[in-house]
Short mmCIF file of C-alpha atoms in Angstrom, two decimals:
data_model
loop_
_atom_site.label_atom_id
_atom_site.label_comp_id
_atom_site.label_asym_id
_atom_site.label_seq_id
_atom_site.Cartn_x
_atom_site.Cartn_y
_atom_site.Cartn_z
CA MET A 1 -0.02 -0.04 -0.01
CA ARG A 2 1.14 3.55 -0.96
CA PHE A 3 0.08 6.79 0.23
CA ASN A 4 2.04 9.72 -1.30
CA HIS A 5 4.32 7.53 -3.07
CA LEU A 6 5.32 6.24 0.24
CA ASP A 7 5.26 2.34 0.64
CA LEU A 8 3.47 2.12 4.28
CA ASN A 9 4.96 -0.86 4.69
CA LEU A 10 8.56 0.67 5.48
CA LEU A 11 7.04 2.86 8.03
CA VAL A 12 7.25 -0.50 9.96
CA ALA A 13 10.98 -0.90 9.33
CA LEU A 14 11.51 2.91 10.50
CA ASP A 15 9.95 2.33 13.67
CA VAL A 16 12.07 -1.11 14.58
CA LEU A 17 15.18 1.06 13.18
CA LEU A 18 14.80 3.99 15.28
CA GLU A 19 13.87 1.79 18.53
CA GLU A 20 16.89 -0.26 18.07
CA GLN A 21 19.16 2.35 16.25
CA ASN A 22 21.49 -0.81 14.87
CA ILE A 23 21.49 -2.54 11.43
CA THR A 24 21.78 -5.94 12.78
CA ARG A 25 19.21 -5.74 15.50
CA ALA A 26 16.25 -4.31 13.08
CA ALA A 27 17.34 -7.24 10.43
CA GLU A 28 16.68 -9.78 13.03
CA ARG A 29 13.34 -8.55 14.67
CA LEU A 30 11.79 -7.95 10.53
CA HIS A 31 13.29 -11.14 9.66
CA MET A 32 15.08 -9.34 7.15
CA THR A 33 19.01 -9.84 5.84
CA GLN A 34 21.40 -7.06 7.01
CA SER A 35 21.45 -5.93 3.22
CA ALA A 36 17.89 -5.62 2.62
CA THR A 37 17.59 -3.60 5.52
CA SER A 38 20.30 -1.51 4.61
CA GLY A 39 18.37 -1.15 1.38
CA VAL A 40 15.23 -0.08 3.05
CA LEU A 41 16.89 2.31 5.24
CA GLY A 42 18.57 3.75 1.99
CA ARG A 43 14.92 3.95 0.70
CA LEU A 44 13.79 5.99 3.57
CA ARG A 45 16.46 8.74 3.30
CA LEU A 46 15.64 9.11 -0.14
CA TYR A 47 12.06 9.52 0.71
CA PHE A 48 12.37 11.41 3.77
CA GLU A 49 15.15 13.58 2.46
CA ASP A 50 16.94 13.11 5.53
CA GLU A 51 19.79 10.81 6.90
CA LEU A 52 17.78 9.35 9.53
CA LEU A 53 20.27 7.30 11.31
CA ALA A 54 23.48 8.96 11.49
CA GLN A 55 26.94 7.13 11.88
CA VAL A 56 28.67 8.27 15.12
CA GLY A 57 31.50 6.26 16.43
CA ARG A 58 30.72 2.88 16.21
CA LYS A 59 27.24 3.53 16.98
CA MET A 60 24.23 4.66 15.12
CA GLN A 61 22.05 7.90 16.66
CA PRO A 62 18.85 9.25 14.80
CA THR A 63 19.00 12.71 13.60
CA PRO A 64 16.65 15.51 15.12
CA TYR A 65 14.51 14.73 12.43
CA ALA A 66 14.13 11.43 12.92
CA ARG A 67 13.54 12.03 16.42
CA GLU A 68 10.42 14.14 15.37
CA LEU A 69 8.92 11.31 13.05
CA ALA A 70 9.69 8.50 15.93
CA ALA A 71 6.37 9.11 17.87
CA PRO A 72 3.62 10.06 14.55
CA VAL A 73 5.09 7.03 13.24
CA ARG A 74 4.56 4.62 16.41
CA GLN A 75 0.95 6.04 16.38
CA VAL A 76 0.16 5.54 13.03
CA LEU A 77 0.92 1.67 13.39
CA LEU A 78 -0.98 1.40 16.66
CA THR A 79 -4.12 2.80 15.07
CA ILE A 80 -3.95 0.83 12.32
CA GLN A 81 -3.23 -2.55 14.79
CA SER A 82 -6.47 -1.54 16.97
CA SER A 83 -8.71 -0.16 14.81
CA ILE A 84 -8.11 -1.51 10.94
CA THR A 85 -6.78 -4.87 11.69
CA ALA A 86 -8.56 -5.47 15.00
CA LYS A 87 -11.85 -7.88 14.26
CA PRO A 88 -14.90 -6.16 14.99
CA VAL A 89 -16.68 -9.27 16.45
CA PHE A 90 -15.22 -11.09 19.37
CA ASP A 91 -16.44 -13.75 21.54
CA PRO A 92 -14.85 -14.48 24.35
CA ALA A 93 -14.96 -17.72 25.09
CA THR A 94 -13.46 -18.48 22.12
CA SER A 95 -10.51 -15.83 21.92
CA LYS A 96 -6.98 -16.85 21.83
CA ARG A 97 -5.84 -13.38 22.65
CA HIS A 98 -2.83 -12.73 24.50
CA PHE A 99 -2.57 -9.80 27.13
CA ARG A 100 0.35 -8.18 28.51
CA LEU A 101 -0.07 -6.07 31.76
CA ILE A 102 2.26 -4.24 33.80
CA THR A 103 1.75 -4.24 37.02
CA SER A 104 3.39 -5.14 40.59
CA ASP A 105 3.58 -8.09 42.44
CA TYR A 106 1.60 -6.65 45.48
CA LEU A 107 -1.35 -6.31 43.07
CA ILE A 108 -1.01 -9.88 41.90
CA SER A 109 -1.07 -11.40 45.24
CA VAL A 110 -3.81 -9.32 47.04
CA LEU A 111 -6.33 -9.42 44.10
CA PHE A 112 -4.84 -10.27 40.31
CA ALA A 113 -4.18 -13.77 40.41
CA ARG A 114 -8.13 -14.50 41.43
CA VAL A 115 -9.29 -11.84 38.65
CA ILE A 116 -7.13 -14.07 36.30
CA GLN A 117 -8.40 -16.99 37.52
CA LYS A 118 -12.48 -16.08 37.37
CA ILE A 119 -11.66 -14.87 34.03
CA SER A 120 -10.77 -18.45 32.90
CA LEU A 121 -13.79 -19.28 33.68
CA GLU A 122 -15.73 -17.11 30.55
CA ALA A 123 -12.81 -16.72 28.26
CA PRO A 124 -10.19 -20.08 28.76
CA HIS A 125 -8.11 -19.43 25.48
CA ILE A 126 -6.89 -15.94 26.48
CA THR A 127 -3.21 -15.90 28.17
CA PHE A 128 -1.68 -13.24 30.04
CA GLU A 129 2.08 -12.27 30.39
CA LEU A 130 2.53 -10.13 33.87
CA LEU A 131 5.35 -7.94 33.59
CA GLY A 132 6.99 -5.82 36.77
CA PRO A 133 7.29 -2.26 36.93
CA GLY A 134 10.23 -0.43 35.83
CA ASP A 135 11.85 2.45 34.36
CA THR A 136 11.01 1.58 30.56
CA THR A 137 7.18 0.70 31.33
CA THR A 138 5.87 4.02 30.34
CA GLU A 139 7.50 3.59 27.17
CA MET A 140 6.40 -0.03 26.58
CA LEU A 141 2.74 1.00 26.64
CA MET A 142 3.65 3.98 24.50
CA ARG A 143 4.92 2.03 22.03
CA GLY A 144 2.31 -0.76 22.21
CA GLU A 145 4.76 -3.39 23.58
CA ALA A 146 1.95 -3.48 26.52
CA ASP A 147 -1.49 -3.87 26.61
CA MET A 148 -2.13 -2.02 30.02
CA MET A 149 -1.04 -0.98 33.08
CA ILE A 150 -2.20 -1.17 36.38
CA VAL A 151 -0.32 1.48 38.60
CA PRO A 152 -0.65 4.15 41.01
CA GLU A 153 -2.39 7.23 40.23
CA ARG A 154 1.33 9.40 39.80
CA TYR A 155 2.03 6.80 36.83
CA LEU A 156 -0.50 8.06 34.67
CA ILE A 157 0.12 9.55 31.44
CA GLU A 158 -1.67 12.76 30.36
CA GLY A 159 -3.91 12.03 27.20
CA HIS A 160 -4.22 8.14 27.68
CA PRO A 161 -7.70 7.21 29.33
CA SER A 162 -7.67 5.53 32.95
CA GLN A 163 -10.03 3.95 35.58
CA LEU A 164 -9.93 3.91 39.32
CA LEU A 165 -9.82 0.24 40.91
CA PHE A 166 -9.71 1.06 44.11
CA GLU A 167 -8.01 2.72 47.21
CA GLU A 168 -5.31 1.31 49.33
CA GLU A 169 -4.33 2.80 52.96
CA HIS A 170 -0.83 2.34 54.01
CA VAL A 171 0.10 0.73 57.73
CA CYS A 172 3.34 -0.23 59.53
CA VAL A 173 4.09 -3.67 60.06
CA VAL A 174 6.83 -5.18 63.07
CA TRP A 175 7.70 -8.63 64.01
CA ASP A 176 5.29 -9.65 66.72
CA GLY A 177 8.35 -10.28 69.01
CA ASN A 178 9.41 -6.21 68.83
CA THR A 179 10.56 -5.39 71.92
CA GLN A 180 11.21 -1.40 70.64
CA VAL A 181 7.28 -0.80 70.09
CA GLY A 182 3.85 -2.36 71.57
CA ASP A 183 0.76 -1.68 70.00
CA SER A 184 1.32 1.59 68.59
CA ILE A 185 4.21 3.66 67.10
CA THR A 186 5.01 7.12 67.78
CA LEU A 187 6.91 9.71 65.05
CA ASP A 188 9.79 9.47 67.27
CA GLN A 189 10.14 5.81 67.26
CA TYR A 190 9.52 5.40 63.35
CA ILE A 191 12.42 8.10 63.03
CA GLU A 192 14.55 6.43 64.75
CA MET A 193 13.95 2.73 63.89
CA GLY A 194 15.49 0.92 60.93
CA HIS A 195 13.28 0.45 58.06
CA VAL A 196 12.75 -2.35 55.32
CA SER A 197 11.84 -0.41 52.01
CA VAL A 198 10.78 -1.56 48.61
CA ILE A 199 11.97 0.24 45.63
CA PHE A 200 11.52 0.02 41.80
CA GLY A 201 14.12 1.29 39.39
CA ARG A 202 16.69 3.76 39.39
CA ASN A 203 14.30 6.39 40.40
CA ARG A 204 13.50 4.86 43.88
CA GLN A 205 9.85 4.56 42.57
CA LEU A 206 6.64 3.77 44.35
CA SER A 207 8.29 4.79 47.67
CA VAL A 208 6.97 7.40 50.39
CA GLU A 209 10.24 8.90 50.61
CA GLU A 210 9.26 11.98 48.93
CA TRP A 211 6.14 12.61 50.39
CA LEU A 212 7.87 12.28 54.10
CA MET A 213 10.84 14.78 53.03
CA SER A 214 8.31 17.13 52.00
CA GLN A 215 5.53 17.34 54.77
CA TYR A 216 7.95 16.13 57.95
CA GLY A 217 11.40 17.06 56.61
CA PHE A 218 12.89 13.67 57.47
CA THR A 219 13.63 10.34 55.31
CA ARG A 220 13.52 7.00 56.65
CA ARG A 221 17.29 5.05 57.63
CA MET A 222 17.03 2.14 55.00
CA GLU A 223 18.37 -0.79 56.84
CA VAL A 224 17.50 -3.10 54.01
CA VAL A 225 15.97 -2.47 50.55
CA THR A 226 14.27 -4.83 48.61
CA HIS A 227 12.52 -4.97 44.88
CA ASP A 228 9.57 -6.30 45.16
CA PHE A 229 6.67 -6.34 47.60
CA ASN A 230 6.38 -10.03 48.83
CA THR A 231 9.61 -10.02 50.46
CA LEU A 232 8.85 -7.09 52.38
CA PRO A 233 7.10 -8.54 55.62
CA GLN A 234 9.37 -11.74 55.21
CA LEU A 235 12.68 -9.24 55.68
CA ILE A 236 11.14 -8.09 59.31
CA VAL A 237 10.77 -11.08 61.00
CA GLY A 238 13.21 -11.84 63.55
CA THR A 239 14.52 -8.41 63.59
CA GLN A 240 13.17 -4.93 65.27
CA ARG A 241 12.73 -3.07 61.82
CA VAL A 242 9.45 -1.25 60.60
CA ALA A 243 8.19 -1.46 57.02
CA THR A 244 5.31 1.00 55.91
CA MET A 245 3.21 -1.19 53.55
CA LEU A 246 -0.03 -1.53 51.80
CA GLN A 247 -2.84 -2.63 53.94
CA ARG A 248 -4.25 -5.90 51.77
CA MET A 249 -0.76 -7.00 51.48
CA ALA A 250 -0.01 -6.66 55.80
CA ARG A 251 -3.30 -8.43 56.20
CA LEU A 252 -2.46 -11.26 53.90
CA TYR A 253 1.08 -11.93 55.17
CA ALA A 254 -0.58 -11.49 58.76
CA ASN A 255 -1.88 -14.95 58.10
CA TYR A 256 0.85 -16.89 57.55
CA LEU A 257 3.85 -14.98 59.85
CA PRO A 258 4.12 -13.53 63.07
CA LEU A 259 3.13 -9.66 62.27
CA ARG A 260 1.75 -7.11 64.17
CA ILE A 261 -0.03 -4.14 62.27
CA LEU A 262 0.42 -0.72 63.46
CA GLN A 263 -1.54 2.37 62.18
CA PRO A 264 1.14 4.93 60.84
CA PRO A 265 2.36 7.64 63.44
CA VAL A 266 1.56 10.06 60.52
CA LYS A 267 -1.74 10.05 58.13
CA ILE A 268 -0.03 8.79 54.82
CA PRO A 269 -1.93 9.73 51.64
CA VAL A 270 -3.99 6.73 50.50
CA MET A 271 -2.65 4.86 47.50
CA ARG A 272 -5.03 5.10 44.40
CA GLU A 273 -4.82 2.00 41.76
CA PHE A 274 -5.68 2.67 38.14
CA MET A 275 -6.14 0.88 35.14
CA LEU A 276 -4.40 2.38 32.54
CA TRP A 277 -4.35 2.13 28.21
CA HIS A 278 -2.93 3.81 25.36
CA ARG A 279 -5.75 6.01 23.68
CA THR A 280 -5.70 3.79 20.42
CA MET A 281 -6.85 0.48 22.44
CA GLU A 282 -10.30 2.56 23.50
CA GLY A 283 -12.26 1.23 20.93
CA ASP A 284 -10.56 -2.44 20.94
CA PRO A 285 -13.74 -4.60 21.74
CA MET A 286 -11.83 -7.62 23.55
CA HIS A 287 -9.92 -4.83 25.65
CA ARG A 288 -12.59 -3.08 26.36
CA TRP A 289 -14.23 -6.46 27.37
CA LEU A 290 -11.10 -7.30 29.66
CA ARG A 291 -11.26 -3.73 31.41
CA ALA A 292 -14.94 -4.36 32.18
CA LYS A 293 -14.13 -7.57 33.53
CA ILE A 294 -11.09 -6.56 35.75
CA SER A 295 -13.22 -4.09 37.22
CA GLN A 296 -16.82 -5.82 37.83
CA ILE A 297 -14.54 -8.81 39.47
CA ILE A 298 -12.52 -6.71 41.74
CA ASN A 299 -15.33 -4.93 42.85
CA GLU A 300 -17.20 -8.39 43.78
CA LEU A 301 -14.09 -9.10 45.61
CA GLU A 302 -13.84 -6.10 47.47
CA GLN A 303 -17.63 -6.54 48.52
#
């Protein structure tokens, strides 16, 4: 198919070339030879009258014009994928759709494992891949490499639709044998105690540190840092440390570990968990069905 003398198949190659910035890796993803991929790049350069990818030392870097092209090219491909190639009629009972969802191990443990279990009763052939949050998860959604993110409100992306799923309180958790605190914890104790905390990515995402500093002018003394929520309560047992964690996770682990759940010495804002998806997926019938089922099942579980 051509538009204004441009072979639209070349846009797929351009998208991959701008992402990989490497002929060899792009060729592998496009299932083409390196020479054929170089030829495609040559045709793209001729059409756009720009180098697009310039050799700088041993690496290829996109030109300023190529950087401007990257977002609209990806948008065009996502629109084609979601609105033109998607089937208008769908049947969840027979669908073999594969969904890639970005969410934390916290949500999987407290709710989403049961959500998937219930969805399988109506759509037994749907498959899921659950990806943990990280530094590149927003880019993955924007590039169509993930179908949905389920994340706290602070990670919503302007211009893309979202839906509130539930709200969650923070609590403090200590080992049942902790001798530094009783059935409550003061702010002075909280500041003085060693903390176990969960951190994601290089930017220390999903931490209450920024809020504590802005409101109270202190940061916690981190003695143990982990990178997933499920290890957080386990790392408290047998220590005098404290962890600030989400209430549903604390209650879940209090059924299996000797833990005490305490109210925080300060009122920490609730965490609001949202579904977030790329705007091009708004009208996708199967995606819309999945969003409705997730919301419905979580509401039922909460009640």
